[in-house]
Coordinates of C-alpha atoms in Angstrom, one line a residue:
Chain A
X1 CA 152.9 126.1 -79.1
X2 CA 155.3 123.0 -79.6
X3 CA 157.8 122.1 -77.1
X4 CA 160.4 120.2 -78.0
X5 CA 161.1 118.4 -74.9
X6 CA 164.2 117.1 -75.4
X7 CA 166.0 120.3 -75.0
X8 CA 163.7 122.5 -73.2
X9 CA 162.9 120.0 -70.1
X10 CA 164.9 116.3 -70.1
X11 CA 162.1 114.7 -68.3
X12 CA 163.1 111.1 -68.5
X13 CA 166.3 112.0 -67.0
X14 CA 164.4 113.7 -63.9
X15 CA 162.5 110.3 -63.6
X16 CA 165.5 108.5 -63.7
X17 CA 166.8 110.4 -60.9
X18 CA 163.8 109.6 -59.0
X19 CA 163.9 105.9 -59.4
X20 CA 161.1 105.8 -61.5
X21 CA 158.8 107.4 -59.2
X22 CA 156.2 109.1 -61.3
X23 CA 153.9 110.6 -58.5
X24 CA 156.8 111.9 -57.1
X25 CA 157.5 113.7 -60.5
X26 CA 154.2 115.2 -60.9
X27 CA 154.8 116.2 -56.9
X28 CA 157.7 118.3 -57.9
X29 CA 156.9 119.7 -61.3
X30 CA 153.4 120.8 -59.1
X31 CA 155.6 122.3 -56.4
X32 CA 157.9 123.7 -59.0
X33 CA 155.2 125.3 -61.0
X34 CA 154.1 127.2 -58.0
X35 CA 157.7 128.0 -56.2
X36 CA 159.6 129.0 -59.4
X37 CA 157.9 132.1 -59.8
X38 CA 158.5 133.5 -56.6
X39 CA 162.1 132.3 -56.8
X40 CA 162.3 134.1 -60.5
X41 CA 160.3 137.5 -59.1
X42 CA 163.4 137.8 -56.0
X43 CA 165.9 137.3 -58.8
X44 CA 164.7 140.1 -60.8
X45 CA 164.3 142.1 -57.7
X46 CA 168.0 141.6 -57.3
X47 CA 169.0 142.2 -60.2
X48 CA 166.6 145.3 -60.6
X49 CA 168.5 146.3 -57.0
X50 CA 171.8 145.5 -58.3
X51 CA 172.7 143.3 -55.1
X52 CA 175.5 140.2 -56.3
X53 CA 174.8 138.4 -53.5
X54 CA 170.6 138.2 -53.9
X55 CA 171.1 137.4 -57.0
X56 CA 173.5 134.7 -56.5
X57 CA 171.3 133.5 -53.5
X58 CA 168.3 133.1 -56.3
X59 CA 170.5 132.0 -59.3
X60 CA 172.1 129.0 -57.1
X61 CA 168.7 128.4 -56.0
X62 CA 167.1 127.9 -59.2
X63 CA 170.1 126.3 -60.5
X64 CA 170.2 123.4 -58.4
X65 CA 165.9 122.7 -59.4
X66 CA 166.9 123.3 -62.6
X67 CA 169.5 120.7 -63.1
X68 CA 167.8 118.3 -60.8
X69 CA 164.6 118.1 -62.7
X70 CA 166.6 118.1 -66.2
X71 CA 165.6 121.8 -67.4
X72 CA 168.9 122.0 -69.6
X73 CA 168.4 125.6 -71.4
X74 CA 167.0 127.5 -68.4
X75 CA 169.7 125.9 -66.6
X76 CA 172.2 127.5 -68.3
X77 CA 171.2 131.0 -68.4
X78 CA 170.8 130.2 -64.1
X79 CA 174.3 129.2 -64.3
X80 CA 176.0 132.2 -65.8
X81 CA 173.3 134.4 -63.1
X82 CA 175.5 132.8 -60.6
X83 CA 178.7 133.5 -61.9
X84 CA 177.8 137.0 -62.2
X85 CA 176.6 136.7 -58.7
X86 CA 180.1 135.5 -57.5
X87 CA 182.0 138.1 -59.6
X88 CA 180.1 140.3 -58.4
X89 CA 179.5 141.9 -62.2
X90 CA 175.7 142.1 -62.7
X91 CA 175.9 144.3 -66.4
X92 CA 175.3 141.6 -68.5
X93 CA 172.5 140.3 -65.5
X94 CA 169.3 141.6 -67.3
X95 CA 170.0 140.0 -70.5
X96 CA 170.6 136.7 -68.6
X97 CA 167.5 137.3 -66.7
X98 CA 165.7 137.5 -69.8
X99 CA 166.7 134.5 -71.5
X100 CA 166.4 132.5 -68.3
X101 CA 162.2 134.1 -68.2
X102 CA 161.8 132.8 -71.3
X103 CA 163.2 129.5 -71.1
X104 CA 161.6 128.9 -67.7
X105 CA 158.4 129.7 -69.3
X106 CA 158.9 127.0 -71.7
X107 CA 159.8 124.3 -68.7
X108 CA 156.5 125.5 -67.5
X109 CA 154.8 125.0 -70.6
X110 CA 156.2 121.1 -71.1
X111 CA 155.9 120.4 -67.2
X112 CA 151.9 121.7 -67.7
X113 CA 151.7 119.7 -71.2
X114 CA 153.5 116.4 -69.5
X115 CA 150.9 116.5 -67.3
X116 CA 148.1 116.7 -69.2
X117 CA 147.2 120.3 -68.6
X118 CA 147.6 122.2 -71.7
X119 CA 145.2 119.5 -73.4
Chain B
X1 CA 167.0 101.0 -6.4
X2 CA 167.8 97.8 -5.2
X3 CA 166.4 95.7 -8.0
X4 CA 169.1 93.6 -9.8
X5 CA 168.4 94.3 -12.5
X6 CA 168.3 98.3 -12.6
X7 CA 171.2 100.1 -13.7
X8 CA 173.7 101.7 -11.7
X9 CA 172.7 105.5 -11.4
X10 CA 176.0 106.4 -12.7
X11 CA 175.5 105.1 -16.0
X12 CA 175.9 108.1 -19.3
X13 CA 174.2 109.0 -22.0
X14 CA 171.3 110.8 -21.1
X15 CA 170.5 112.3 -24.3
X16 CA 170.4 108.5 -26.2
X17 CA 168.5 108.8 -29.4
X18 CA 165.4 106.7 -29.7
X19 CA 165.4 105.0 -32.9
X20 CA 168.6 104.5 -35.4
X21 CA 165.8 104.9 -38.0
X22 CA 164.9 108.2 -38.0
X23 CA 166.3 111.4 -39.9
X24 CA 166.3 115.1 -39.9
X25 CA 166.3 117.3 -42.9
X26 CA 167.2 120.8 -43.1
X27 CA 166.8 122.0 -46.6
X28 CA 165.0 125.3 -47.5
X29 CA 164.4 124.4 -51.3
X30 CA 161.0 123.1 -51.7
X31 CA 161.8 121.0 -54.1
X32 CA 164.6 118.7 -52.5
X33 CA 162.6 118.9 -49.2
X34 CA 160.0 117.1 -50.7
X35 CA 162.5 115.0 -52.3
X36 CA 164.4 113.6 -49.6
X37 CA 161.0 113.4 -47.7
X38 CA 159.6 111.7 -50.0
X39 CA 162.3 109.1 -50.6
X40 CA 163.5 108.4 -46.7
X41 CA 159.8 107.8 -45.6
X42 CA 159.7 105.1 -48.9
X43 CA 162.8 103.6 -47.3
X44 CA 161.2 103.3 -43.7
X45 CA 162.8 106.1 -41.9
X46 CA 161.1 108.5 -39.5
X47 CA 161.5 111.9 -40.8
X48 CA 162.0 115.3 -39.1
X49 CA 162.1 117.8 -41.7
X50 CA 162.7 121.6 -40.9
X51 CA 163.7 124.3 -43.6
X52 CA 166.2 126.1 -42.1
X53 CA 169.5 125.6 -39.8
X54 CA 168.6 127.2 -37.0
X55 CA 165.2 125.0 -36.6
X56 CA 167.8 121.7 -37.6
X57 CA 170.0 123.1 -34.4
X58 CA 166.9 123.5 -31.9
X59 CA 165.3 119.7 -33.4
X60 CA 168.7 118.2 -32.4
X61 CA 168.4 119.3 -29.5
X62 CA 165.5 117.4 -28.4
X63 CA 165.5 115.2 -26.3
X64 CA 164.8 112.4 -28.7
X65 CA 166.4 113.8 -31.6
X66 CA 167.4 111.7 -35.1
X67 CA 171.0 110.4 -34.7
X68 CA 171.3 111.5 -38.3
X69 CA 171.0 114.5 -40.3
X70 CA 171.3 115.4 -44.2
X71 CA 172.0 119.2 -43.8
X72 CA 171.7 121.4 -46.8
X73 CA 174.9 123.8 -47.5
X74 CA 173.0 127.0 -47.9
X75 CA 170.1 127.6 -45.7
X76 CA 168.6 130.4 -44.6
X77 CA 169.3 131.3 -40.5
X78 CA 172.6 129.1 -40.2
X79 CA 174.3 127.1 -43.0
X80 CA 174.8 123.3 -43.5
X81 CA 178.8 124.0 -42.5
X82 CA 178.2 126.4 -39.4
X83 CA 175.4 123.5 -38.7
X84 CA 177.9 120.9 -38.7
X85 CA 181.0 123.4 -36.8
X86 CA 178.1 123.7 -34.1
X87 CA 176.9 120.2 -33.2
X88 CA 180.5 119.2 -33.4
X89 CA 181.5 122.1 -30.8
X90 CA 178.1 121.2 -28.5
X91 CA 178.2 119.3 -25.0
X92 CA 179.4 115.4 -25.6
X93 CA 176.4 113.1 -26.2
X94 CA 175.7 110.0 -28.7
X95 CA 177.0 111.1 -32.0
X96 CA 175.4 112.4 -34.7
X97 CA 176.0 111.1 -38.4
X98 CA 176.0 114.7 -40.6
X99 CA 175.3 114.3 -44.3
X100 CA 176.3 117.5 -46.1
X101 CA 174.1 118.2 -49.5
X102 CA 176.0 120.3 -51.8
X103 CA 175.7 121.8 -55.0
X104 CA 179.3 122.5 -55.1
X105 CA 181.1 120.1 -56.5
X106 CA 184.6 121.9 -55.8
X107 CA 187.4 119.8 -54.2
X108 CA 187.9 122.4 -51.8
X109 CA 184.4 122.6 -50.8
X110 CA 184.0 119.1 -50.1
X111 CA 187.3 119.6 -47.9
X112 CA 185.8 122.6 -46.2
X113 CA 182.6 120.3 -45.2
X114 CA 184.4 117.5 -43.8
X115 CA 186.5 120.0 -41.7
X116 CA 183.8 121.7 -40.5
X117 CA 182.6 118.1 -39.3
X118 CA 180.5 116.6 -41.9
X119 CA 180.6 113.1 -42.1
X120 CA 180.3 112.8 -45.8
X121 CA 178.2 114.6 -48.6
X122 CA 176.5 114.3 -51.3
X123 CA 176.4 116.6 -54.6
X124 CA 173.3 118.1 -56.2
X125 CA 171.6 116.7 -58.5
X126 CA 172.0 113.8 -56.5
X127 CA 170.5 109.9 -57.7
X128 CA 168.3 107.9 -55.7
X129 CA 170.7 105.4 -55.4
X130 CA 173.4 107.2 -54.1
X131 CA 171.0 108.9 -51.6
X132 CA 170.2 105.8 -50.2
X133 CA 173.4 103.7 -50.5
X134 CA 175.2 107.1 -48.1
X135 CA 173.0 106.8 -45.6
X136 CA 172.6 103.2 -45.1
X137 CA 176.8 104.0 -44.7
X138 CA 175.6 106.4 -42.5
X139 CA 173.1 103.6 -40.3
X140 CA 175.5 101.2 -40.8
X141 CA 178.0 103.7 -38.4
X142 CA 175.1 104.3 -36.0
X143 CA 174.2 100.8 -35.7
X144 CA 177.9 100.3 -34.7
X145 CA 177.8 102.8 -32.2
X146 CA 174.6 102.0 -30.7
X147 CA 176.3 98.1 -30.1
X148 CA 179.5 100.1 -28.1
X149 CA 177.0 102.1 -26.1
X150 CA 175.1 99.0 -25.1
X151 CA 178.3 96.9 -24.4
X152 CA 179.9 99.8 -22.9
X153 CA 176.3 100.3 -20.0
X154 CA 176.6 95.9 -19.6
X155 CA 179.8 96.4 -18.8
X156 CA 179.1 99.8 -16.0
X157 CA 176.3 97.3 -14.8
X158 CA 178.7 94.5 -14.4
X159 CA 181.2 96.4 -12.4
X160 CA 179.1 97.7 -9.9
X161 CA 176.8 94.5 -9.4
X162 CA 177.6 91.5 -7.9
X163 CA 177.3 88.5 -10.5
X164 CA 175.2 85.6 -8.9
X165 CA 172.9 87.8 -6.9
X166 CA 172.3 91.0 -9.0
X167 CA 172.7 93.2 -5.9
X168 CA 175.2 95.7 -6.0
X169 CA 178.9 94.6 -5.1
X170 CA 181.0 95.9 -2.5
X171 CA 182.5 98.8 -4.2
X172 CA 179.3 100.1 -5.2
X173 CA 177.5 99.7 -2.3
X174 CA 180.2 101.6 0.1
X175 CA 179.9 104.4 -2.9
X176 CA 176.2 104.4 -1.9
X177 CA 177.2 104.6 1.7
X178 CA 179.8 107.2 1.7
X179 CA 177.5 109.7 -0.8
X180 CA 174.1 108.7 1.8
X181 CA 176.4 109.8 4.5
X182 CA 177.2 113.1 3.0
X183 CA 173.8 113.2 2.7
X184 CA 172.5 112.5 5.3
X185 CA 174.8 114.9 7.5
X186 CA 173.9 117.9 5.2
X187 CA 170.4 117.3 5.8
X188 CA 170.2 116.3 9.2
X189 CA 168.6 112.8 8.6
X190 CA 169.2 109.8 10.3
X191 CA 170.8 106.5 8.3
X192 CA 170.9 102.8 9.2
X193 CA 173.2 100.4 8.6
X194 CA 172.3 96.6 8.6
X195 CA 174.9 94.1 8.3
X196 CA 173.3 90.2 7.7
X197 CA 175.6 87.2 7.7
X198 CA 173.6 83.6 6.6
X199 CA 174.6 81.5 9.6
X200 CA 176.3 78.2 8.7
X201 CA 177.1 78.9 5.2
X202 CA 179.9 76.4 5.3
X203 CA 178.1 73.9 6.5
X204 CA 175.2 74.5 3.8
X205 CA 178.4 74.6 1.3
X206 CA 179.9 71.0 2.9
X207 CA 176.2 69.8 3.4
X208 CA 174.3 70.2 0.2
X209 CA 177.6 71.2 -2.2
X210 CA 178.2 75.0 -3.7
X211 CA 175.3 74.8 -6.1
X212 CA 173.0 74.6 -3.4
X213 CA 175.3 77.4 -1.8
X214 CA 174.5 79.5 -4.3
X215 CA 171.4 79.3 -5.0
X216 CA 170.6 79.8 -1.3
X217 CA 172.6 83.3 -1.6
X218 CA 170.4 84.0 -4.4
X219 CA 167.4 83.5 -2.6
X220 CA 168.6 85.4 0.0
X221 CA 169.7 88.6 -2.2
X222 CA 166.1 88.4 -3.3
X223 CA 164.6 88.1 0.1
X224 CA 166.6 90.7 1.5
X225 CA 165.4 93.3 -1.4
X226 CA 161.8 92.4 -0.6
X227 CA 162.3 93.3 2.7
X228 CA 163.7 96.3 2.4
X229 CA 162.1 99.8 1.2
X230 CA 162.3 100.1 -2.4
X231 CA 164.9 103.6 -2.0
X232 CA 167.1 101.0 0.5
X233 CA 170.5 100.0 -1.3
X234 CA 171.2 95.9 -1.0
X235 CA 175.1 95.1 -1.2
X236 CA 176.5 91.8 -1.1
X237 CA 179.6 93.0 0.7
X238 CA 181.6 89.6 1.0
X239 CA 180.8 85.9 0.8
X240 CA 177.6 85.1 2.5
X241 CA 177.9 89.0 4.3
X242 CA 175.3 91.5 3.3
X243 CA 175.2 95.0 3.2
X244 CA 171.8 97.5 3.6
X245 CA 171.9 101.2 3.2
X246 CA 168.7 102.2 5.0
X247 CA 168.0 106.1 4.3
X248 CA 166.3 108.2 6.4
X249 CA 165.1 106.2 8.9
X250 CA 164.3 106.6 12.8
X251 CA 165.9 103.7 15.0
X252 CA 162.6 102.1 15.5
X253 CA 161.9 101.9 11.5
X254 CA 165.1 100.2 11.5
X255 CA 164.5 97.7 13.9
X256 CA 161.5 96.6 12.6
X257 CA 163.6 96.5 8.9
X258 CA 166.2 94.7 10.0
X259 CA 163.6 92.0 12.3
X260 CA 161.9 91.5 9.2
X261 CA 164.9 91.5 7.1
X262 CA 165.9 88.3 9.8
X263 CA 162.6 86.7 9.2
X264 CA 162.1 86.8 5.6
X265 CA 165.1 83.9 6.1
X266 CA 163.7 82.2 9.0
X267 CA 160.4 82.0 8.4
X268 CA 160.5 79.5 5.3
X269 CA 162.9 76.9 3.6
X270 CA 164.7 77.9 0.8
X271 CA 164.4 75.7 -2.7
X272 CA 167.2 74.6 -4.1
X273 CA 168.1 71.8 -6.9
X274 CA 168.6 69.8 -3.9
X275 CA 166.1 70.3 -1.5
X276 CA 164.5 72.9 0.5
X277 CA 167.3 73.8 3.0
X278 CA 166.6 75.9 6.1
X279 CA 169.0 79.1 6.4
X280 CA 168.7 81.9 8.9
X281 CA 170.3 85.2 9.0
X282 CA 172.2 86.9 12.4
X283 CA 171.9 90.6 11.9
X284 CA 173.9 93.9 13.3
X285 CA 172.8 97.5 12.6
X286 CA 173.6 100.7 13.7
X287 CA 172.5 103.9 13.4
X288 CA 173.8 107.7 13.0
X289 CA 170.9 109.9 14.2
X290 CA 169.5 113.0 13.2
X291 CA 171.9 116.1 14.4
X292 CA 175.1 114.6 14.4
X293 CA 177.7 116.5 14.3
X294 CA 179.5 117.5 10.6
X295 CA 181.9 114.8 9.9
X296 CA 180.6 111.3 9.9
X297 CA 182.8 108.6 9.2
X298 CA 181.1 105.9 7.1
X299 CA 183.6 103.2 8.1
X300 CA 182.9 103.2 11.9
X301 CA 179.1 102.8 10.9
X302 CA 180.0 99.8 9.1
X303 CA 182.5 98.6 12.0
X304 CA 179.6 99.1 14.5
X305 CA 177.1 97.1 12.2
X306 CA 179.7 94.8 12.2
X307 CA 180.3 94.5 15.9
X308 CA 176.7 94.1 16.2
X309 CA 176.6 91.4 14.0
X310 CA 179.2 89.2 15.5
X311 CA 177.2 90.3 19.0
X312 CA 174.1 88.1 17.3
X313 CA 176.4 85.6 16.1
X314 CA 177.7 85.4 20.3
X315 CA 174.3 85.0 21.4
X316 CA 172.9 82.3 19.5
X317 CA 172.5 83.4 16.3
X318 CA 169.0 83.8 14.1
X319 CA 168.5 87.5 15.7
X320 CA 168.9 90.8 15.5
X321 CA 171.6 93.2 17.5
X322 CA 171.9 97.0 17.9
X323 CA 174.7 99.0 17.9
X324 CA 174.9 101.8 20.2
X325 CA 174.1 105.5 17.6
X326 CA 176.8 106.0 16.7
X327 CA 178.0 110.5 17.2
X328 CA 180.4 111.3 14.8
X329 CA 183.6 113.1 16.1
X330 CA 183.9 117.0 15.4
X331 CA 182.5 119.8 17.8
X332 CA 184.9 118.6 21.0
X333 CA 183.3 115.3 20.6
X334 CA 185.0 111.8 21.2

């Protein structure tokens, strides 16, 4: 699988951020890799439960990893889980959920191949 | 309690952070835990890191606790903004510098943070660079108060010590009195008072000139403190006059204090930048006992001492006079 990287994970942005700190990086795509999922198994669980306020709690969670490692597409789909969360409307929430999977699973896939893991 | 250079026991600020360099962080994400972790300990800053508010509330309360925290707005337990509503409403103490992380970027929310006592925040996804430039604003503010604190303690140590001897001035040393007399009445102990005058000072002044003065009633405060048990208060209580609180103490003890109080003087020359000049000290005490009655009146212990002294000052000088014990009116007495 290719990954374009530019839109799926903006990972000389997140470098940026971090002053040019490239252990750190590897540090936080290695804690993300193991913390997303959990994060990503209480949002369905919320959304499964219909509960606005779990799944806002998980959305804004995500959200802020999201956009402070550079993940532009999942981010997006977390965004609108969060809105939802606020208006409390959670119809359109498994279709979000869905999208956000799959695009996570793609910041997975270019945090693993970044770091030499997939090779 | 008598050394100069101790502060008074009056002095604040028990609960004084230990190093302007450390920081505690309460953020429940893994990921910007690590982060700011990461980063502060790069920068040189001790680092306290908990994951949720209510573990931030208990760390500040330590005795030692980081005069700064970055506070996360949604935690787990209690939130960044009841955090900061909380420490603001808690028992006075050095303040603490609250950094509010936010990923709320909402005018409103900001507003909400600094009401709720936040010093200033920072938005999610956040740069290096603006981390660190808001909290050296924030060390910068510490560093300020840390110089009040210290300026504001020299200056409680300055008005309750006497400047050329370090011994405690006149106001402080009748505080002393009047709360060891309280004391001592509620727990039926006895107390001595010594009262010590350097004999000729003028003519040591008009002799050897006021440097030489001084130096001799320097010499003297020191003398005085070595003689003394190390819970005694030392006062200089006027010009050449000394003052000792002696706590707890049977008359005999206080005898033998004040004889040896006399001959710390007497027994050697004192140096000077003139000379080794010869001083001696006369000496009153007095004493309220064990038992006496409920009200004491620290005055008339002094005005006995006093008595006493000019007794020693009548009868040659260089010695040491008694005061009858003194009995407190109250219970039909006087």
């Amino acid at each position: 699988m290719v990954v374009t990287e530019r839109r799926v994970w903006q990972r000389a942005e997140a470098l940026r951020r971090l002053g040019g700190d490239e252990e750190l990086l590897r540090e936080l795509c290695q804690i993300f890799l193991e913390e997303s999922p959990k994060l990503l198994q209480k949002l369905r669980q919320a959304v499964v439960d219909g509960d606005p306020e779990a799944v806002l709690q998980a959305a804004h969670c995500l959200k802020g990893e999201l956009s402070y490692l550079g993940a532009g597409s999942a981010l997006q789909a977390a965004r609108q889980l969060v809105v939802m969360g606020h208006k409390k409307d959670l119809s359109q929430a498994m279709e979000t959920l869905a999208t956000l999977e799959r695009e996570l699973a793609n910041v997975h896939c270019a945090m693993k191949d970044s770091a030499g893991m997939l090779r | 309690m008598n050394a100069p250079t101790e502060f008074p026991v009056t002095s604040g600020c028990k609960a004084k952070p230990s190093r302007l360099d450390s920081v505690l962080i309460a953020e429940d994400d893994p990921i910007f835990h690590r982060v700011l972790q990461s980063q502060l300990q790069k920068w040189g800053y001790q680092v306290v890191a908990v994951k949720d508010g209510l573990d931030a509330w208990n760390a500040l309360q330590q005795q030692n606790a980081p005069p700064m925290a970055i506070l996360d707005w949604m935690m787990p337990g209690l939130d960044g903004i009841d955090l900061c509503r909380r420490i603001r409403s808690s028992k006075p103490g050095p303040y603490r510098y609250l950094l509010l992380l936010t990923a709320k970027d909402d005018k409103k929310d900001v507003v909400a943070g600094l009401e709720a006592g936040a010093d200033d925040y920072l938005t999610k996804p956040f740069d290096m660079d603006e981390l660190h430039a808001r909290v050296r604003a924030g060390k910068r503010i510490l560093e300020l108060q840390d110089a009040l604190i210290r300026a504001h303690e020299a200056l409680q140590f300055e008005s309750a010590h006497d400047w050329l001897t370090g011994l405690w001035n006149r106001g402080a040393i009748m505080d002393f009195l009047h709360r060891e007399v309280r004391r001592s009445v509620r727990s039926h102990e006895s107390l001595g008072v010594i009262m010590a005058d350097v004999d000729h000072f003028k003519k040591i002044n008009d002799s050897y000139g006021h440097l030489a003065g001084d130096a001799v009633l320097h010499e003297v405060a020191h003398r005085l403190v070595e003689s003394v048990r190390s819970y005694d208060y030392v006062g200089r209580y006027g010009g050449e006059e000394f003052l000792i609180v002696v706590v707890d103490c049977a008359v005999s003890d206080l005898v033998a204090i004040a004889e040896r109080v006399r001959l710390g003087i007497a027994e050697r020359p004192i140096d000077t930048g003139v000379g080794q000049i010869r001083a001696s000290l006369s000496v009153g005490l007095a004493s309220a006992q064990a038992g006496s009655p409920d009200s004491l009146d620290p005055e008339e212990l002094v005005r006995a001492a006093d008595a006493a002294l000019y007794s020693a000052k009548a009868k040659g000088r260089n010695r040491v006079e008694s005061a009858p014990v003194v009995r407190a009116a109250g219970q039909g007495g006087v």
